[in-house]
PDB file of C-alpha atoms in Angstrom:
ATOM      1  CA  MET G 795     -63.947 -58.944  23.985  1.00  0.00           C
ATOM      2  CA  SER G 796     -62.979 -60.274  20.507  1.00  0.00           C
ATOM      3  CA  PHE G 797     -60.944 -58.266  18.057  1.00  0.00           C
ATOM      4  CA  ASP G 798     -61.940 -57.738  14.368  1.00  0.00           C
ATOM      5  CA  ARG G 799     -58.827 -58.693  12.642  1.00  0.00           C
ATOM      6  CA  ARG G 800     -59.664 -56.130   9.825  1.00  0.00           C
ATOM      7  CA  ARG G 801     -59.772 -52.664  12.423  1.00  0.00           C
ATOM      8  CA  PRO G 802     -56.298 -51.557  12.152  1.00  0.00           C
ATOM      9  CA  ARG G 803     -54.490 -52.203  15.394  1.00  0.00           C
ATOM     10  CA  GLY G 804     -54.770 -48.415  16.684  1.00  0.00           C
ATOM     11  CA  ALA G 805     -58.443 -48.386  16.966  1.00  0.00           C
ATOM     12  CA  ARG G 806     -58.120 -51.914  19.069  1.00  0.00           C
ATOM     13  CA  PHE G 807     -55.374 -50.092  21.071  1.00  0.00           C
ATOM     14  CA  GLY G 808     -57.751 -47.063  21.384  1.00  0.00           C
ATOM     15  CA  ALA G 809     -60.809 -49.062  22.207  1.00  0.00           C
ATOM     16  CA  VAL G 810     -58.976 -51.114  25.045  1.00  0.00           C
ATOM     17  CA  ALA G 811     -57.516 -47.547  26.516  1.00  0.00           C
ATOM     18  CA  LEU G 812     -61.191 -46.054  26.606  1.00  0.00           C
ATOM     19  CA  ALA G 813     -62.162 -48.971  28.570  1.00  0.00           C
ATOM     20  CA  VAL G 814     -59.583 -48.707  30.882  1.00  0.00           C
ATOM     21  CA  LEU G 815     -60.257 -44.767  31.423  1.00  0.00           C
ATOM     22  CA  LEU G 816     -63.836 -45.415  32.056  1.00  0.00           C
ATOM     23  CA  ALA G 817     -63.378 -47.937  34.571  1.00  0.00           C
ATOM     24  CA  PRO G 818     -64.391 -46.686  38.312  1.00  0.00           C
ATOM     25  CA  LEU G 819     -61.584 -45.051  39.838  1.00  0.00           C
ATOM     26  CA  PRO G 820     -61.011 -45.843  43.561  1.00  0.00           C
ATOM     27  CA  SER G 821     -61.696 -42.780  45.773  1.00  0.00           C
ATOM     28  CA  ALA G 822     -59.234 -40.279  46.359  1.00  0.00           C
ATOM     29  CA  GLY G 823     -58.893 -40.868  49.885  1.00  0.00           C
ATOM     30  CA  ALA G 824     -58.546 -44.408  49.519  1.00  0.00           C
ATOM     31  CA  SER G 825     -54.837 -43.979  48.526  1.00  0.00           C
ATOM     32  CA  GLN G 826     -53.793 -41.529  50.916  1.00  0.00           C
ATOM     33  CA  SER G 827     -51.908 -42.802  53.964  1.00  0.00           C
ATOM     34  CA  SER G 828     -52.982 -41.550  57.872  1.00  0.00           C
ATOM     35  CA  THR G 829     -50.487 -39.302  58.068  1.00  0.00           C
ATOM     36  CA  ASN G 830     -51.178 -37.304  55.230  1.00  0.00           C
ATOM     37  CA  GLN G 831     -55.191 -37.142  56.121  1.00  0.00           C
ATOM     38  CA  SER G 832     -54.490 -34.233  58.351  1.00  0.00           C
ATOM     39  CA  ALA G 833     -53.622 -31.840  55.150  1.00  0.00           C
ATOM     40  CA  PRO G 834     -56.911 -30.629  53.430  1.00  0.00           C
ATOM     41  CA  VAL G 835     -56.797 -31.384  49.805  1.00  0.00           C
ATOM     42  CA  ASP G 836     -59.046 -30.014  47.078  1.00  0.00           C
ATOM     43  CA  PRO G 837     -61.276 -32.640  45.926  1.00  0.00           C
ATOM     44  CA  ALA G 838     -60.964 -31.408  42.452  1.00  0.00           C
ATOM     45  CA  THR G 839     -57.434 -30.468  41.925  1.00  0.00           C
ATOM     46  CA  SER G 840     -55.771 -31.970  39.026  1.00  0.00           C
ATOM     47  CA  ALA G 841     -52.541 -32.537  40.481  1.00  0.00           C
ATOM     48  CA  PHE G 842     -50.347 -35.423  40.252  1.00  0.00           C
ATOM     49  CA  VAL G 843     -47.663 -37.499  42.334  1.00  0.00           C
ATOM     50  CA  THR G 844     -46.800 -39.779  39.633  1.00  0.00           C
ATOM     51  CA  ASP G 845     -44.611 -39.003  36.405  1.00  0.00           C
ATOM     52  CA  ALA G 846     -47.394 -39.464  34.139  1.00  0.00           C
ATOM     53  CA  GLY G 847     -51.107 -38.037  34.341  1.00  0.00           C
ATOM     54  CA  VAL G 848     -54.037 -38.560  32.484  1.00  0.00           C
ATOM     55  CA  ILE G 849     -57.557 -36.280  32.627  1.00  0.00           C
ATOM     56  CA  LEU G 850     -60.312 -37.369  30.998  1.00  0.00           C
ATOM     57  CA  ILE G 851     -63.280 -34.628  30.453  1.00  0.00           C
ATOM     58  CA  ALA G 852     -66.491 -35.330  29.157  1.00  0.00           C
ATOM     59  CA  VAL G 853     -68.280 -32.299  26.842  1.00  0.00           C
ATOM     60  CA  LYS G 854     -71.536 -31.759  26.024  1.00  0.00           C
ATOM     61  CA  PRO G 855     -71.818 -32.525  22.135  1.00  0.00           C
ATOM     62  CA  ALA G 856     -73.314 -29.253  21.420  1.00  0.00           C
ATOM     63  CA  LEU G 857     -70.984 -27.324  23.504  1.00  0.00           C
ATOM     64  CA  THR G 858     -67.700 -28.995  22.140  1.00  0.00           C
ATOM     65  CA  ALA G 859     -66.785 -25.446  20.095  1.00  0.00           C
ATOM     66  CA  GLU G 860     -67.135 -23.537  23.327  1.00  0.00           C
ATOM     67  CA  TYR G 861     -64.580 -26.281  24.988  1.00  0.00           C
ATOM     68  CA  GLU G 862     -62.031 -26.320  22.507  1.00  0.00           C
ATOM     69  CA  GLN G 863     -61.922 -22.559  22.378  1.00  0.00           C
ATOM     70  CA  ALA G 864     -61.112 -22.316  25.955  1.00  0.00           C
ATOM     71  CA  VAL G 865     -58.583 -25.161  25.703  1.00  0.00           C
ATOM     72  CA  ARG G 866     -57.003 -23.254  22.635  1.00  0.00           C
ATOM     73  CA  THR G 867     -56.895 -20.104  24.301  1.00  0.00           C
ATOM     74  CA  LEU G 868     -55.061 -21.704  27.250  1.00  0.00           C
ATOM     75  CA  GLN G 869     -52.398 -23.375  24.526  1.00  0.00           C
ATOM     76  CA  GLU G 870     -52.074 -19.804  23.319  1.00  0.00           C
ATOM     77  CA  MET G 871     -51.468 -18.215  26.597  1.00  0.00           C
ATOM     78  CA  LEU G 872     -49.078 -20.896  28.012  1.00  0.00           C
ATOM     79  CA  ALA G 873     -47.277 -20.585  24.610  1.00  0.00           C
ATOM     80  CA  LYS G 874     -46.473 -17.116  25.459  1.00  0.00           C
ATOM     81  CA  ASP G 875     -46.184 -17.405  29.474  1.00  0.00           C
ATOM     82  CA  THR G 876     -42.946 -16.839  31.362  1.00  0.00           C
ATOM     83  CA  ASP G 877     -43.600 -18.613  34.424  1.00  0.00           C
ATOM     84  CA  PRO G 878     -41.149 -21.769  34.627  1.00  0.00           C
ATOM     85  CA  ALA G 879     -43.432 -23.843  36.298  1.00  0.00           C
ATOM     86  CA  ARG G 880     -46.348 -23.465  33.899  1.00  0.00           C
ATOM     87  CA  ARG G 881     -43.977 -23.890  30.837  1.00  0.00           C
ATOM     88  CA  SER G 882     -42.596 -27.266  32.200  1.00  0.00           C
ATOM     89  CA  ALA G 883     -46.297 -28.067  32.726  1.00  0.00           C
ATOM     90  CA  ALA G 884     -47.020 -27.372  29.065  1.00  0.00           C
ATOM     91  CA  GLN G 885     -44.011 -29.294  27.463  1.00  0.00           C
ATOM     92  CA  GLY G 886     -45.414 -32.647  28.740  1.00  0.00           C
ATOM     93  CA  TRP G 887     -49.073 -31.699  27.873  1.00  0.00           C
ATOM     94  CA  ARG G 888     -51.161 -32.972  25.141  1.00  0.00           C
ATOM     95  CA  VAL G 889     -54.778 -33.017  24.566  1.00  0.00           C
ATOM     96  CA  PHE G 890     -56.407 -35.305  22.312  1.00  0.00           C
ATOM     97  CA  LYS G 891     -60.345 -35.822  20.996  1.00  0.00           C
ATOM     98  CA  ALA G 892     -61.793 -39.128  21.289  1.00  0.00           C
ATOM     99  CA  ALA G 893     -63.413 -41.068  18.037  1.00  0.00           C
ATOM    100  CA  GLU G 894     -65.935 -42.675  20.223  1.00  0.00           C
ATOM    101  CA  THR G 895     -68.297 -40.843  22.597  1.00  0.00           C
ATOM    102  CA  ASP G 896     -68.942 -42.321  26.059  1.00  0.00           C
ATOM    103  CA  ALA G 897     -71.886 -44.263  26.845  1.00  0.00           C
ATOM    104  CA  LYS G 898     -74.004 -40.774  27.230  1.00  0.00           C
ATOM    105  CA  GLY G 899     -72.748 -39.530  23.893  1.00  0.00           C
ATOM    106  CA  ASN G 900     -70.478 -37.037  25.126  1.00  0.00           C
ATOM    107  CA  VAL G 901     -67.634 -36.201  23.723  1.00  0.00           C
ATOM    108  CA  LEU G 902     -64.483 -37.160  25.408  1.00  0.00           C
ATOM    109  CA  TYR G 903     -61.055 -35.335  25.574  1.00  0.00           C
ATOM    110  CA  VAL G 904     -57.838 -36.891  26.551  1.00  0.00           C
ATOM    111  CA  HIS G 905     -55.316 -34.900  28.526  1.00  0.00           C
ATOM    112  CA  LEU G 906     -52.102 -36.758  28.421  1.00  0.00           C
ATOM    113  CA  LEU G 907     -49.439 -35.450  31.153  1.00  0.00           C
ATOM    114  CA  LEU G 908     -45.875 -36.981  30.092  1.00  0.00           C
ATOM    115  CA  PRO G 909     -44.249 -35.940  32.315  1.00  0.00           C
ATOM    116  CA  ALA G 910     -46.460 -34.869  34.880  1.00  0.00           C
ATOM    117  CA  ILE G 911     -45.126 -32.140  37.221  1.00  0.00           C
ATOM    118  CA  PRO G 912     -45.972 -33.565  40.606  1.00  0.00           C
ATOM    119  CA  GLY G 913     -48.231 -31.202  42.567  1.00  0.00           C
ATOM    120  CA  PHE G 914     -49.010 -29.142  39.406  1.00  0.00           C
ATOM    121  CA  ASP G 915     -52.915 -27.823  39.188  1.00  0.00           C
ATOM    122  CA  TYR G 916     -53.377 -29.078  35.733  1.00  0.00           C
ATOM    123  CA  ARG G 917     -57.024 -27.577  35.802  1.00  0.00           C
ATOM    124  CA  PRO G 918     -57.657 -25.619  32.793  1.00  0.00           C
ATOM    125  CA  SER G 919     -60.191 -22.868  34.539  1.00  0.00           C
ATOM    126  CA  LEU G 920     -57.574 -22.055  37.261  1.00  0.00           C
ATOM    127  CA  LEU G 921     -54.750 -21.681  34.315  1.00  0.00           C
ATOM    128  CA  LEU G 922     -57.384 -19.594  32.185  1.00  0.00           C
ATOM    129  CA  ASP G 923     -58.330 -17.621  35.129  1.00  0.00           C
ATOM    130  CA  ALA G 924     -54.270 -16.898  36.011  1.00  0.00           C
ATOM    131  CA  LEU G 925     -52.836 -15.988  32.633  1.00  0.00           C
ATOM    132  CA  VAL G 926     -55.686 -14.444  30.846  1.00  0.00           C
ATOM    133  CA  LYS G 927     -56.376 -11.105  32.520  1.00  0.00           C
ATOM    134  CA  ASP G 928     -58.838  -9.400  30.127  1.00  0.00           C
ATOM    135  CA  LEU G 929     -60.274 -12.871  29.550  1.00  0.00           C
ATOM    136  CA  ALA G 930     -63.910 -12.456  28.026  1.00  0.00           C
ATOM    137  CA  PRO G 931     -66.099 -13.593  31.328  1.00  0.00           C
ATOM    138  CA  GLU G 932     -68.228 -15.619  28.966  1.00  0.00           C
ATOM    139  CA  LEU G 933     -65.531 -18.084  27.831  1.00  0.00           C
ATOM    140  CA  LEU G 934     -65.047 -19.518  31.312  1.00  0.00           C
ATOM    141  CA  SER G 935     -68.360 -19.694  32.053  1.00  0.00           C
ATOM    142  CA  LYS G 936     -68.910 -21.191  28.755  1.00  0.00           C
ATOM    143  CA  TYR G 937     -66.018 -23.988  29.239  1.00  0.00           C
ATOM    144  CA  GLN G 938     -67.393 -24.361  32.602  1.00  0.00           C
ATOM    145  CA  GLU G 939     -70.865 -24.940  30.913  1.00  0.00           C
ATOM    146  CA  SER G 940     -69.456 -27.348  28.287  1.00  0.00           C
ATOM    147  CA  ILE G 941     -68.372 -30.066  30.521  1.00  0.00           C
ATOM    148  CA  ALA G 942     -70.737 -32.964  31.453  1.00  0.00           C
ATOM    149  CA  GLY G 943     -69.544 -33.815  34.508  1.00  0.00           C
ATOM    150  CA  ALA G 944     -66.621 -34.577  37.028  1.00  0.00           C
ATOM    151  CA  PRO G 945     -63.183 -35.131  34.820  1.00  0.00           C
ATOM    152  CA  SER G 946     -61.423 -38.610  35.688  1.00  0.00           C
ATOM    153  CA  LYS G 947     -57.936 -38.534  36.936  1.00  0.00           C
ATOM    154  CA  LEU G 948     -55.530 -41.339  36.610  1.00  0.00           C
ATOM    155  CA  SER G 949     -52.084 -40.647  38.407  1.00  0.00           C
ATOM    156  CA  LEU G 950     -49.826 -43.308  36.485  1.00  0.00           C
ATOM    157  CA  THR G 951     -46.585 -45.149  36.761  1.00  0.00           C
ATOM    158  CA  GLU G 952     -44.427 -46.697  34.054  1.00  0.00           C
ATOM    159  CA  PHE G 953     -44.883 -50.563  33.863  1.00  0.00           C
ATOM    160  CA  ALA G 954     -43.276 -51.620  31.021  1.00  0.00           C
ATOM    161  CA  ASN G 955     -41.685 -49.491  28.171  1.00  0.00           C
ATOM    162  CA  MET G 956     -42.140 -51.350  24.901  1.00  0.00           C
ATOM    163  CA  THR G 957     -39.551 -49.658  23.207  1.00  0.00           C
ATOM    164  CA  VAL G 958     -36.914 -51.423  25.263  1.00  0.00           C
ATOM    165  CA  ALA G 959     -35.843 -54.958  26.074  1.00  0.00           C
ATOM    166  CA  PRO G 960     -37.642 -55.815  29.805  1.00  0.00           C
ATOM    167  CA  LEU G 961     -35.507 -56.046  33.070  1.00  0.00           C
ATOM    168  CA  PRO G 962     -35.099 -59.205  34.397  1.00  0.00           C
ATOM    169  CA  PRO G 963     -37.217 -59.944  37.351  1.00  0.00           C
ATOM    170  CA  ALA G 964     -36.069 -59.423  40.855  1.00  0.00           C
ATOM    171  CA  ALA G 965     -34.744 -62.035  42.555  1.00  0.00           C
ATOM    172  CA  PRO G 966     -36.655 -63.767  44.953  1.00  0.00           C
ATOM    173  CA  LYS G 967     -35.784 -62.625  48.605  1.00  0.00           C
ATOM    174  CA  LYS G 968     -35.324 -65.677  50.903  1.00  0.00           C
ATOM    175  CA  PRO G 969     -36.940 -66.044  54.334  1.00  0.00           C
ATOM    176  CA  GLY G 970     -35.201 -63.315  57.141  1.00  0.00           C
ATOM    177  CA  GLY G 971     -34.998 -60.854  54.126  1.00  0.00           C
ATOM    178  CA  ARG G 972     -31.444 -62.077  52.567  1.00  0.00           C
TER     179      ARG G 972
END
């Protein structure tokens, strides 16, 4: 991949980040330990086990207004909510609209969760259903219609923070664990 020096650095970073997000993900079951396989897990859950997460949602181009209306309604309800878990989750939740589309022409929305609250389910449809008691039934159905496919979820572990000097590498262990 060659970089055009005339493009702003942010555009190059955005292209690389988008490529990473669109890469095939390992199946959710592949990372579970054998001791955790007995507990059934909802495959649609958007809960994280790490301190940061990303949810990438592809939205049909003709239905972006419906998707954005649902997200703004959720934002409004979370701002008024008194539940400590939801308020905590909302504090680190930002939604970005990508300038680029996916390979099928769908509009991409990136939900950045930093920090992510471990175990909290970030599915907008569940939260809308729980928070908006007098929700117009068509809002949720239009939101669901707007989604082009299953969202991609990435649980992230920080590898490097570029705003601070790196820590020295750990000393190699000698044979025998010393």
